[in-house]
Coordinates of C-alpha atoms and ligand atoms in Angstrom, one line a residue:
X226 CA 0.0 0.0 0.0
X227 CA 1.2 3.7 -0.7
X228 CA 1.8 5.2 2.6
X229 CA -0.1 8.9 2.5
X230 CA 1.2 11.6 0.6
X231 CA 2.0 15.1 2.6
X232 CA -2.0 16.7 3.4
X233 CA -4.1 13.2 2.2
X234 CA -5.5 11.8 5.0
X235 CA -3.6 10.2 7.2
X236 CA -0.7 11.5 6.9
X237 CA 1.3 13.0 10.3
X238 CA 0.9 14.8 12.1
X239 CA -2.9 15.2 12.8
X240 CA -2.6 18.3 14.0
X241 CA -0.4 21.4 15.0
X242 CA 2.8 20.4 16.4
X243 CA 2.1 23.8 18.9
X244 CA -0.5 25.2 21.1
X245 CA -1.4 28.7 20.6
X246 CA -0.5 31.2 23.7
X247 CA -1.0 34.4 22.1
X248 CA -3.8 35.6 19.7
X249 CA -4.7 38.6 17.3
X250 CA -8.4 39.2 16.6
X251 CA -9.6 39.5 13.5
X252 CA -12.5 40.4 12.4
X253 CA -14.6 39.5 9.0
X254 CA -16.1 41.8 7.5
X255 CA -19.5 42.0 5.8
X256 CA -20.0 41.8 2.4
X257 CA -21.5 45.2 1.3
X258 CA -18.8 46.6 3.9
X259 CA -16.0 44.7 1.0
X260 CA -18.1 46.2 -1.5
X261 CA -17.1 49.6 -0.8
X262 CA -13.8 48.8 1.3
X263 CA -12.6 47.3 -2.5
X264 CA -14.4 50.0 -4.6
X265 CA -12.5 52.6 -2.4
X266 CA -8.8 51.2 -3.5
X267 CA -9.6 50.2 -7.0
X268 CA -10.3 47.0 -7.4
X269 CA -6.2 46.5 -6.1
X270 CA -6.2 44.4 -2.8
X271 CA -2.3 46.3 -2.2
X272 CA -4.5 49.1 -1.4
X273 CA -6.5 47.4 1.8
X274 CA -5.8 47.9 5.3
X275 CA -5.0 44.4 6.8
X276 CA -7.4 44.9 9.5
X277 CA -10.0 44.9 6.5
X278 CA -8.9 41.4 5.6
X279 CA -10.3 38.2 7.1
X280 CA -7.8 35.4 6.0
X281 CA -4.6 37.4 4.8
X282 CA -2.7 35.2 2.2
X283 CA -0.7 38.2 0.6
X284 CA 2.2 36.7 1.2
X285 CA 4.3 34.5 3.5
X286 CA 6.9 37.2 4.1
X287 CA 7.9 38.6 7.5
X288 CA 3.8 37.0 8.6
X289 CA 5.6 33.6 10.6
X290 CA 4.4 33.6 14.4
X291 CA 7.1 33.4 16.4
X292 CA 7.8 30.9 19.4
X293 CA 7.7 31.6 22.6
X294 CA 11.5 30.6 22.7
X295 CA 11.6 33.5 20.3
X296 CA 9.5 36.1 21.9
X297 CA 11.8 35.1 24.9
X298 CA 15.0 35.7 23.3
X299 CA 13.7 39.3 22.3
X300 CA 14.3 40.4 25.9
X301 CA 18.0 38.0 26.4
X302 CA 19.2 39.7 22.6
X303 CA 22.0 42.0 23.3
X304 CA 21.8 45.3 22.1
X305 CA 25.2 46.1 21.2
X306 CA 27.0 48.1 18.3
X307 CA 29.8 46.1 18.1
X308 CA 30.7 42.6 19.1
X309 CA 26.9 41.6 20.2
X310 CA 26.5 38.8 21.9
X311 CA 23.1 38.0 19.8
X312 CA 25.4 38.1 16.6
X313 CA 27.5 35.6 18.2
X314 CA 24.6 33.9 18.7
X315 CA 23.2 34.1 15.2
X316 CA 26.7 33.0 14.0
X317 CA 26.7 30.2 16.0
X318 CA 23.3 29.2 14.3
X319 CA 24.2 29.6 10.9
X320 CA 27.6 27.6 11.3
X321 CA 25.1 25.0 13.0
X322 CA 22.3 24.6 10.8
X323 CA 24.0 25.7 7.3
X324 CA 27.6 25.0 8.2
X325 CA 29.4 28.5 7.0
X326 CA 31.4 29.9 9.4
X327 CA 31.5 33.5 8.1
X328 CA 28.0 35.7 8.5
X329 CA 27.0 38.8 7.7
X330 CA 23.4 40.3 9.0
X331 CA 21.0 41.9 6.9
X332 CA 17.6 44.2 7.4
X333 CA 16.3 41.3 5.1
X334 CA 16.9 39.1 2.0
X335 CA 17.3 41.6 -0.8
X336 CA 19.7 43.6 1.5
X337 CA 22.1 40.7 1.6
X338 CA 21.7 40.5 -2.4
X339 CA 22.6 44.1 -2.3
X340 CA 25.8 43.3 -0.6
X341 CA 26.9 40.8 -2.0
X342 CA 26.3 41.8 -5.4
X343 CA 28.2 45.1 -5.2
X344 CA 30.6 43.0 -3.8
X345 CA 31.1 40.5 -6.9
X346 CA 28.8 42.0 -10.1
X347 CA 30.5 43.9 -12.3
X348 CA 28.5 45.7 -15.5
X349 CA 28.4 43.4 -18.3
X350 CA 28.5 40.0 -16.5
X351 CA 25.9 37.2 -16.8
X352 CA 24.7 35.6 -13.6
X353 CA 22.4 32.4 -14.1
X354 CA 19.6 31.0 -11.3
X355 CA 17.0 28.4 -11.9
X356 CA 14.9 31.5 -11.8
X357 CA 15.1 34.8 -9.8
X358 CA 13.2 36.2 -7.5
X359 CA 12.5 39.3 -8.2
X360 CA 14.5 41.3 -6.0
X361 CA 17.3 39.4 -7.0
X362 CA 16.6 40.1 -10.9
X363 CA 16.4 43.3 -9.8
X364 CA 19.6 43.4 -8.0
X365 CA 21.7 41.7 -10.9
X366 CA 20.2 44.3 -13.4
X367 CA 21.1 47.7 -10.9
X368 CA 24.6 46.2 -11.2
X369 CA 24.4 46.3 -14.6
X370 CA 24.3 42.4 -14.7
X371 CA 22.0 40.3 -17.2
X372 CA 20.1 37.7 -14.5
X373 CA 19.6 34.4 -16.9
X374 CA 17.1 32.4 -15.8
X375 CA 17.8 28.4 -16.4
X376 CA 14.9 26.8 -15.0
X377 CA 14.1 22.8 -16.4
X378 CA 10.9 23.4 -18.7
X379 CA 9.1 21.1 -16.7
X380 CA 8.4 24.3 -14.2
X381 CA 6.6 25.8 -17.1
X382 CA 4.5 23.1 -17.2
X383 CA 0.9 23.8 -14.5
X384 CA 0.0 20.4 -14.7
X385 CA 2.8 18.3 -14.5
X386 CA 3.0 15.9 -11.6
X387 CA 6.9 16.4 -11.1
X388 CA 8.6 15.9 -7.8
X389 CA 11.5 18.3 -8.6
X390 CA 10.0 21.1 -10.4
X391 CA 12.3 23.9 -9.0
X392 CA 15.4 22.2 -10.5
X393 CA 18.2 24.0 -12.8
X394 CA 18.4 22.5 -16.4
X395 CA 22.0 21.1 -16.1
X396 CA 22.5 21.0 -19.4
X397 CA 21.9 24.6 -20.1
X398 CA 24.4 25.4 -17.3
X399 CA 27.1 23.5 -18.7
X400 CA 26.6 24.8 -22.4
X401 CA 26.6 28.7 -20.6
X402 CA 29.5 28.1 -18.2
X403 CA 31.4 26.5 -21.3
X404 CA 31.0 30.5 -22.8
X405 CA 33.2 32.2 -19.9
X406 CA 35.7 34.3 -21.0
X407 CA 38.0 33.7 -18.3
X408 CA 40.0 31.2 -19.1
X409 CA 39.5 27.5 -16.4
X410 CA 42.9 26.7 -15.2
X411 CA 44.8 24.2 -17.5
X412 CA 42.7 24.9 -20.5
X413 CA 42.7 27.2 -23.1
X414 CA 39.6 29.7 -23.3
X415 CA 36.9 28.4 -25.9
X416 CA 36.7 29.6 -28.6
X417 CA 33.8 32.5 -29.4
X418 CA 33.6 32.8 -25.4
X419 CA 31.8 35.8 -24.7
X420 CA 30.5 35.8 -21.2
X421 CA 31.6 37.1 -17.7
X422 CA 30.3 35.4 -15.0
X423 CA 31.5 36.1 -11.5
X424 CA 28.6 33.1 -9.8
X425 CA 25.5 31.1 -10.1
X426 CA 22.9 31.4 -7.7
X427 CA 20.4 28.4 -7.4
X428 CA 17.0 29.8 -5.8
X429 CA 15.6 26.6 -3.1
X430 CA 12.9 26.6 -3.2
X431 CA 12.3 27.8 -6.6
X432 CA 9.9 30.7 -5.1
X433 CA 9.3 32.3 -8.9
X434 CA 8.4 28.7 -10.0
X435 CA 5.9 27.7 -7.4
X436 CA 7.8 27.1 -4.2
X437 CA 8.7 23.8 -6.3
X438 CA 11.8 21.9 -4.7
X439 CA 15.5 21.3 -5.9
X440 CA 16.7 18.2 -5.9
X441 CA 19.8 17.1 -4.2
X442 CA 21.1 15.3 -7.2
X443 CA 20.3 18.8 -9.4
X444 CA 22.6 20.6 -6.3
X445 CA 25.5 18.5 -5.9
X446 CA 25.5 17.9 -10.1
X447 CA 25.4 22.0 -10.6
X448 CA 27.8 22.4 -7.7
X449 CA 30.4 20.0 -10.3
X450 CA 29.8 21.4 -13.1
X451 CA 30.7 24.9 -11.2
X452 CA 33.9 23.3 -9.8
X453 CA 35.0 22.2 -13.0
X454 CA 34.4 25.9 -14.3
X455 CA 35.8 27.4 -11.2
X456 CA 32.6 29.3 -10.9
X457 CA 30.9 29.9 -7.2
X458 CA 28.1 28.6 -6.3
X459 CA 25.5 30.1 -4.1
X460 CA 22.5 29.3 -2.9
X461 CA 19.2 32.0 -2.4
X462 CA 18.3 30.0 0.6
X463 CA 14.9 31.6 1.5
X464 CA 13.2 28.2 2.0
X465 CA 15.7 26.2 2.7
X466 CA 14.2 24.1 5.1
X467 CA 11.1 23.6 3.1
X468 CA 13.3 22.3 0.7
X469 CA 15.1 20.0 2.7
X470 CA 12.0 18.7 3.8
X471 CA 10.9 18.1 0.2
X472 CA 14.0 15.6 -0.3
X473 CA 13.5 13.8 2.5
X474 CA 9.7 13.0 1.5
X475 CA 10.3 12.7 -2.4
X476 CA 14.1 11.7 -3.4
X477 CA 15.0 8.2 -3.4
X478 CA 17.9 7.6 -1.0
X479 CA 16.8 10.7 1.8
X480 CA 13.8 9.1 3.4
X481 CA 15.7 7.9 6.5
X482 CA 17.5 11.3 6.7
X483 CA 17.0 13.8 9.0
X484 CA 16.3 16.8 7.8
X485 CA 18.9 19.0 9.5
X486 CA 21.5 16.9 7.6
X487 CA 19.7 16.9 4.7
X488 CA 20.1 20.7 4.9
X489 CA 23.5 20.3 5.6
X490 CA 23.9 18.6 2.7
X491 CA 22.4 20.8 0.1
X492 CA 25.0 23.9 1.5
X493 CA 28.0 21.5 1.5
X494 CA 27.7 22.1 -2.0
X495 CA 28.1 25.6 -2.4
X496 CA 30.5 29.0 -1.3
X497 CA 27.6 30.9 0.4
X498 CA 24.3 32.5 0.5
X499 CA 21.7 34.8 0.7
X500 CA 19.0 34.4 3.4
X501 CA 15.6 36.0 3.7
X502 CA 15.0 35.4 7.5
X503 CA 11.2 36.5 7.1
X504 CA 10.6 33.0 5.1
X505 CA 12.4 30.1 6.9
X506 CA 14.4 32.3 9.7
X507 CA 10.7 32.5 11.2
X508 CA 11.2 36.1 12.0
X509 CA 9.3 39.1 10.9
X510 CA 12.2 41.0 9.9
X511 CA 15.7 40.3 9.1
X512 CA 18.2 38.1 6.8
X513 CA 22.1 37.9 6.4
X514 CA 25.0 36.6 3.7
X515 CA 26.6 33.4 5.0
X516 CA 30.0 32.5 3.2
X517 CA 33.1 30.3 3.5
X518 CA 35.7 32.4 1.8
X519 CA 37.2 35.0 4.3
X520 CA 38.4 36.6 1.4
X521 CA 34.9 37.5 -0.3
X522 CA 33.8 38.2 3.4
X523 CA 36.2 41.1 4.0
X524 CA 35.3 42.7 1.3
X525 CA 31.5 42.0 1.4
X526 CA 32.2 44.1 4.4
X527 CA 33.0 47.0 3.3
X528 CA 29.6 47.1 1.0
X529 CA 27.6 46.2 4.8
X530 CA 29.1 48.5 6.5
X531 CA 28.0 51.5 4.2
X532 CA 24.4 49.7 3.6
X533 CA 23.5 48.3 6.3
X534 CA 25.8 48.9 9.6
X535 CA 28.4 47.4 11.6
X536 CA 29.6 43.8 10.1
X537 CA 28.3 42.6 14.1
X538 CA 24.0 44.1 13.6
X539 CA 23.7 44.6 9.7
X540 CA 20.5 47.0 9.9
X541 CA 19.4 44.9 13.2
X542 CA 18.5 44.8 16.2
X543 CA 20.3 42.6 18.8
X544 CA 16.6 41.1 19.6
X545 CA 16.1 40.8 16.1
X546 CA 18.9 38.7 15.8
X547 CA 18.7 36.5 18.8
X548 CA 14.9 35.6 17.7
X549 CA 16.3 34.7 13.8
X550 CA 19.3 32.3 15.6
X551 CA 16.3 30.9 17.3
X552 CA 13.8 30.5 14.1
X553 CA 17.1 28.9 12.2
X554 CA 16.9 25.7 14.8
X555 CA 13.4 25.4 15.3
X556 CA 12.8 25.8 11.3
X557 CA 14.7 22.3 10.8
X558 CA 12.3 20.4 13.6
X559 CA 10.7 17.4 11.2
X560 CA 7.5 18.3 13.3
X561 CA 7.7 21.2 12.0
X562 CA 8.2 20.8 8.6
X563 CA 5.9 18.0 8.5
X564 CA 3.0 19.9 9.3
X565 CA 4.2 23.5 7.7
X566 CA 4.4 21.1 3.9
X567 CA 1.2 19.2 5.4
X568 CA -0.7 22.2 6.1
X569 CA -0.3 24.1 2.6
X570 CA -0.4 20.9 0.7
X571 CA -3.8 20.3 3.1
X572 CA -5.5 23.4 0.8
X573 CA -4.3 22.0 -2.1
X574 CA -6.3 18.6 -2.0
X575 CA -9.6 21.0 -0.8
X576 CA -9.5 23.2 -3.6
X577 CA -8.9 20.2 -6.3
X578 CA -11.6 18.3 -4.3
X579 CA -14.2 20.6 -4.6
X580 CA -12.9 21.1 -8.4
X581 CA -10.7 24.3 -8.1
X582 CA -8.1 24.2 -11.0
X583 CA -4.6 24.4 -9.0
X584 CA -1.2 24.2 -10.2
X585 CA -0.2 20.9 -9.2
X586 CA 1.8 19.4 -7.2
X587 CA 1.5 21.9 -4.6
X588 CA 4.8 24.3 -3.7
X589 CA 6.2 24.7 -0.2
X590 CA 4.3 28.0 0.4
X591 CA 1.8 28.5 -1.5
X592 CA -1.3 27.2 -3.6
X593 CA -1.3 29.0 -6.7
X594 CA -5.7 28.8 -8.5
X595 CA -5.1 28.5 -12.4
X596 CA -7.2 31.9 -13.6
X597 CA -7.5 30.4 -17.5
X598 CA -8.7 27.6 -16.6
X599 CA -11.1 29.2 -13.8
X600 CA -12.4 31.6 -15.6
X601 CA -12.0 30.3 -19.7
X602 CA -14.3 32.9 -20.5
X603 CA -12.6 36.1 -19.5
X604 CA -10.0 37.5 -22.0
X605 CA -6.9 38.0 -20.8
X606 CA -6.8 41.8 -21.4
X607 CA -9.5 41.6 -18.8
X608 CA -6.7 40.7 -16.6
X609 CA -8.6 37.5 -15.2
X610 CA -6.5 36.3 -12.3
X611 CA -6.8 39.8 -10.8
X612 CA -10.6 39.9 -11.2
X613 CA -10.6 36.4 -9.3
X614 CA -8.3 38.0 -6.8
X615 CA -10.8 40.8 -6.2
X616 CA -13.5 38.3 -6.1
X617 CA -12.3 35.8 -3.3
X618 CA -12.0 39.4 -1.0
X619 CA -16.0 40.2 -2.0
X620 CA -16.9 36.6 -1.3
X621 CA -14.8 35.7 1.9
X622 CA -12.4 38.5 2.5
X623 CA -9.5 36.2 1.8
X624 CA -6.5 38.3 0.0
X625 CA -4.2 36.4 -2.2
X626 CA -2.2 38.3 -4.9
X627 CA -2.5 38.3 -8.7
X628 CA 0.4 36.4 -10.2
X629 CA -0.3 37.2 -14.2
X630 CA -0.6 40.3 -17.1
X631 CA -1.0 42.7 -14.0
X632 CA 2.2 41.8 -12.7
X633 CA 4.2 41.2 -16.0
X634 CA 3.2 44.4 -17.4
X635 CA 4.6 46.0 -20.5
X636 CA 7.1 45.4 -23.4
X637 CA 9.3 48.4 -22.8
X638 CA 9.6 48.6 -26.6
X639 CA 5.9 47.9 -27.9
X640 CA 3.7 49.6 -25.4
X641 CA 2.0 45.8 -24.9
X642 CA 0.5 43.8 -22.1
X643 CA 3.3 41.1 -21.9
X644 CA 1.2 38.1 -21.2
X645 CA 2.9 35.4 -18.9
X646 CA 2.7 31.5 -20.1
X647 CA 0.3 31.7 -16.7
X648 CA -2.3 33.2 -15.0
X649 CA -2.6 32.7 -11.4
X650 CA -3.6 34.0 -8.1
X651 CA -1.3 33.3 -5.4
X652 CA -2.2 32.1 -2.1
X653 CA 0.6 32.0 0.2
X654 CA 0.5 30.8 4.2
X655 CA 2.1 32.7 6.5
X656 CA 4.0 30.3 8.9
X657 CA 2.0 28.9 12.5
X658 CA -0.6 31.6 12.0
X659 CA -3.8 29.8 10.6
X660 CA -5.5 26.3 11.1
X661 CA -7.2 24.3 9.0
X662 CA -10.6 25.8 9.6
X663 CA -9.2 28.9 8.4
X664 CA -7.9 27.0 5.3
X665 CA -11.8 25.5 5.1
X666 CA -12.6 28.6 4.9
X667 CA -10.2 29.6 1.9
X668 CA -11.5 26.5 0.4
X669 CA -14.7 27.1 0.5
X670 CA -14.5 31.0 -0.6
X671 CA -12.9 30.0 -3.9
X672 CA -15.5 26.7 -4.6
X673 CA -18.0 29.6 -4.0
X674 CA -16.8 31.9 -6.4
X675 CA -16.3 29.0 -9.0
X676 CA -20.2 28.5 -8.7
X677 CA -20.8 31.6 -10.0
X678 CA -17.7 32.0 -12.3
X679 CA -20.0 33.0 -15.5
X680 CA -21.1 36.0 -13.8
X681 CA -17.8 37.5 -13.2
X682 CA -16.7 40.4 -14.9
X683 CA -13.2 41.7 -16.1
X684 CA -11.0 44.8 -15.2
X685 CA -10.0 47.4 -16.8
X686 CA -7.2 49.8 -15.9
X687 CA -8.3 54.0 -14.6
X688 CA -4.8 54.4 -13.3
X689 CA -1.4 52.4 -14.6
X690 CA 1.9 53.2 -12.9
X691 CA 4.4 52.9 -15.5
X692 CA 6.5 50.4 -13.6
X693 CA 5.7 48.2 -10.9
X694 CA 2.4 48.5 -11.8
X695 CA 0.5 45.9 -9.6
X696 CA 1.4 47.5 -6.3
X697 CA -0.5 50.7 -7.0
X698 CA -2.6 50.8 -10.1
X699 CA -6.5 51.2 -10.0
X700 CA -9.2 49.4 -12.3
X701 CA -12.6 49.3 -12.8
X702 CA -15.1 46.7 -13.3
X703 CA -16.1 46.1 -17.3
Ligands
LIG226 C1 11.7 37.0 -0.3 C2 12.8 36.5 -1.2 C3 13.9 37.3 -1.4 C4 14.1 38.7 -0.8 O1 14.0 38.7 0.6 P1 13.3 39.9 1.4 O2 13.5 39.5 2.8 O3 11.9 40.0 1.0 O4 14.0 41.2 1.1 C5 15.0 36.8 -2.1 N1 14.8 35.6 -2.7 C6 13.7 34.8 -2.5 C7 13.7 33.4 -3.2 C8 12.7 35.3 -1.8 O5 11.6 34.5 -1.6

């Protein structure tokens, strides 16, 4: 007999691996009170007050509940300029957990690409991920750098039932890294090679793709290939844990493992990385660069210093520190994990139970709704996934975030709606916040609005920012 997969029935734990100690109220609204609450912002759920949203699946950034060993260390971190005993501590944790012995705090995740990028992209060079994050496009490009994203096609695919979505196509790495122009050492430069490139970053999970996982054959195969090249390799180590937790559940060989090992593992292969703390540091605020090489450290610090502070706080707060040393050990508990994977895949089976059409298999974080195949009648310059966005707020006043045209926006040289191979709404679980009644409820909200899909009506734009247009444009209904 299969043994259950992560959120089918059966499967452990059966409940929260916590109590809860501390609560914030919310309140649900009514629906004409959405009506005009939505109305009021245009039609963009960026533009709501949170206290205006029921179930608040925006994003699983910075939203993780924290322990009580965490709360506890707020009051035992050491506020300090230099020499803090909290960074000690978060040093310690990192070395633990990841195994680098070289750390450098950040405010948060895109601070640490900040650093480390001025630190190592120069203008012209070439940096390929399996697929950035956004920030961390965006971080390549302020450099002057081209990010290259070298994702397997399979993570292009909505429906394909792959355990290792989030991997990099190995193939395509090899053929790029072949194209340095710095010659590898005891080989002569190929010929026609034509690209700088000072590192490759693999993303884990593959956040841009899904949340889908990275396999530890795809990380210690990249990490040889690199070697070969003489290329770093770092990881963009957000989920980390998640990931871990993935390879223990689906790659032959890991199923025995524990986790923390497994993690070990996956950053044995590689020089460094960056670390959004607000995903799997379990902290609402904070991040940091972990590396090996004291010589890429020294001069990373430089780069801190004039960002982000002292090489010992890094835009932090002692506190702030202590509680993301903390989140580091408990994120790596196979309780944990267990029912953090359990819990999102949990929504996953509802929605595709009661006939919701979901990206499958289900990411780490998040359940993404398929909007073309939810609503086949809507054209996309109706902008379809953020008229289902706008509807699951009317209906329940559950806020996920449009994933889709919205987002993509505009050719910079036609003037046109760039329309992404998908369009999806994103509906991401903050960390130990919500139970499964609350995820009932999500359920529910979007079988209900799939009842009544015919009568929903497109978007149009009444005010378009000309870049980053989904955080603050307005629309009105067709
Ligand atoms: C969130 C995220 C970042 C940026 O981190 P912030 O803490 O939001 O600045 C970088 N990479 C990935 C994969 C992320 O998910």
């Amino acid at each position: 007999m299969d043994s259950p997969k992560a959120g089918e029935p059966g499967w452990w734990p059966e409940a929260e691996p916590f109590r809860i100690k501390v609560v914030e109220t919310i309140r649900r609204t009514t629906r004409p009170e959405r009506e005009k609450l939505i109305e009021e912002v245009g039609f963009n759920v960026f533009g709501l007050r949170s206290e205006a949203v029921y179930i608040d699946l925006l994003t699983d950034s910075g939203t993780s509940a924290m322990s009580d060993a965490q709360w506890a260390g707020l009051m035992v971190g050491d506020e300090a300029y230099a020499g803090s005993r909290s960074f000690y501590r978060l040093q310690e944790a990192v070395a633990g957990v990841m195994g680098f012995p070289l750390v450098i705090p950040t405010h948060q995740g895109r601070a640490a690409e900040n650093v480390l990028f001025t630190t190592l992209v120069r203008p012209g060079d070439v940096v390929p991920n399996n697929m950035h994050f956004d920030t961390t496009r965006a971080h390549v490009e302020h450099r002057g750098g081209t990010a290259l994203d070298l994702v397997t096609e399979d993570a292009y695919d909505p429906v394909a039932d792959l355990p290792f979505k989030g991997n990099i196509d190995l193939d395509k790495l090899e053929k790029t890294l072949a194209r340095r122009q710095e010659p590898t050492a005891g080989t002569a430069p190929a010929a026609g090679a034509d690209l700088s490139i000072p590192f490759v970053l693999i993303t884990v999970t593959c956040n841009s793709a899904g949340g889908q996982p990275v396999s530890m054959a795809n990380l210690r195969a990249a990490s040889e290939i690199c070697r070969r090249h003489e290329v770093p390799l770092y990881l963009d180590a957000a989920r980390f844990a998640e990931n871990a937790f993935f390879i223990k559940l689906r790659e032959p060989g890991y199923g025995n493992r524990a986790v923390r090992e497994i993690a070990r593992e996956m950053f044995s292969y590689v020089d460094g990385c960056t670390m959004s703390g607000k995903k799997d540091g379990l902290v609402n605020i904070g991040g940091f660069i972990a590396l090996r090489d004291p010589e890429v450290y020294q001069r990373a610090t430089v780069w801190a210093v004039l960002f982000e502070g002292f090489p010992t706080y890094g835009g932090l707060a002692g506190r702030d520190m202590e509680a993301m040393a903390r989140g580091l050990e408990e994120v790596v508990d196979e309780d944990y994990l267990a029912y953090r994977v359990g819990h999102v895949a949990y929504l996953g089976r509802s929605l595709k139970e009661a006939g919701v059409p979901i990206i499958e298999p289900v990411g780490g974080h998040a359940v993404y709704l398929d909007a073309l195949r939810f609503l086949p009648n809507l054209p996309r310059e109706q902008y379809p996934a953020q008229a289902l966005t706008v509807e699951l707020y009317l209906e329940g006043g559950v806020r996920g975030v449009e994933i889709g045209t919205v987002l993509a926006g505009r050719d910079p040289a036609t003037g046109e709606n760039r329309f992404p191979r998908l369009e999806m709404v994103r509906l991401a679980i903050p960390r130990r916040v919500y139970t499964r009644q609350h995820l009932d409820v999500v359920a529910g909200t979007c079988r209900r609005v799939l009842e009544r899909r015919g009568q929903l009506r497109g978007l149009a734009f009444t005010h378009e920012p000309p870049v980053l247009r989904h955080f603050t444009a307005r629309f009105e209904r067709l």
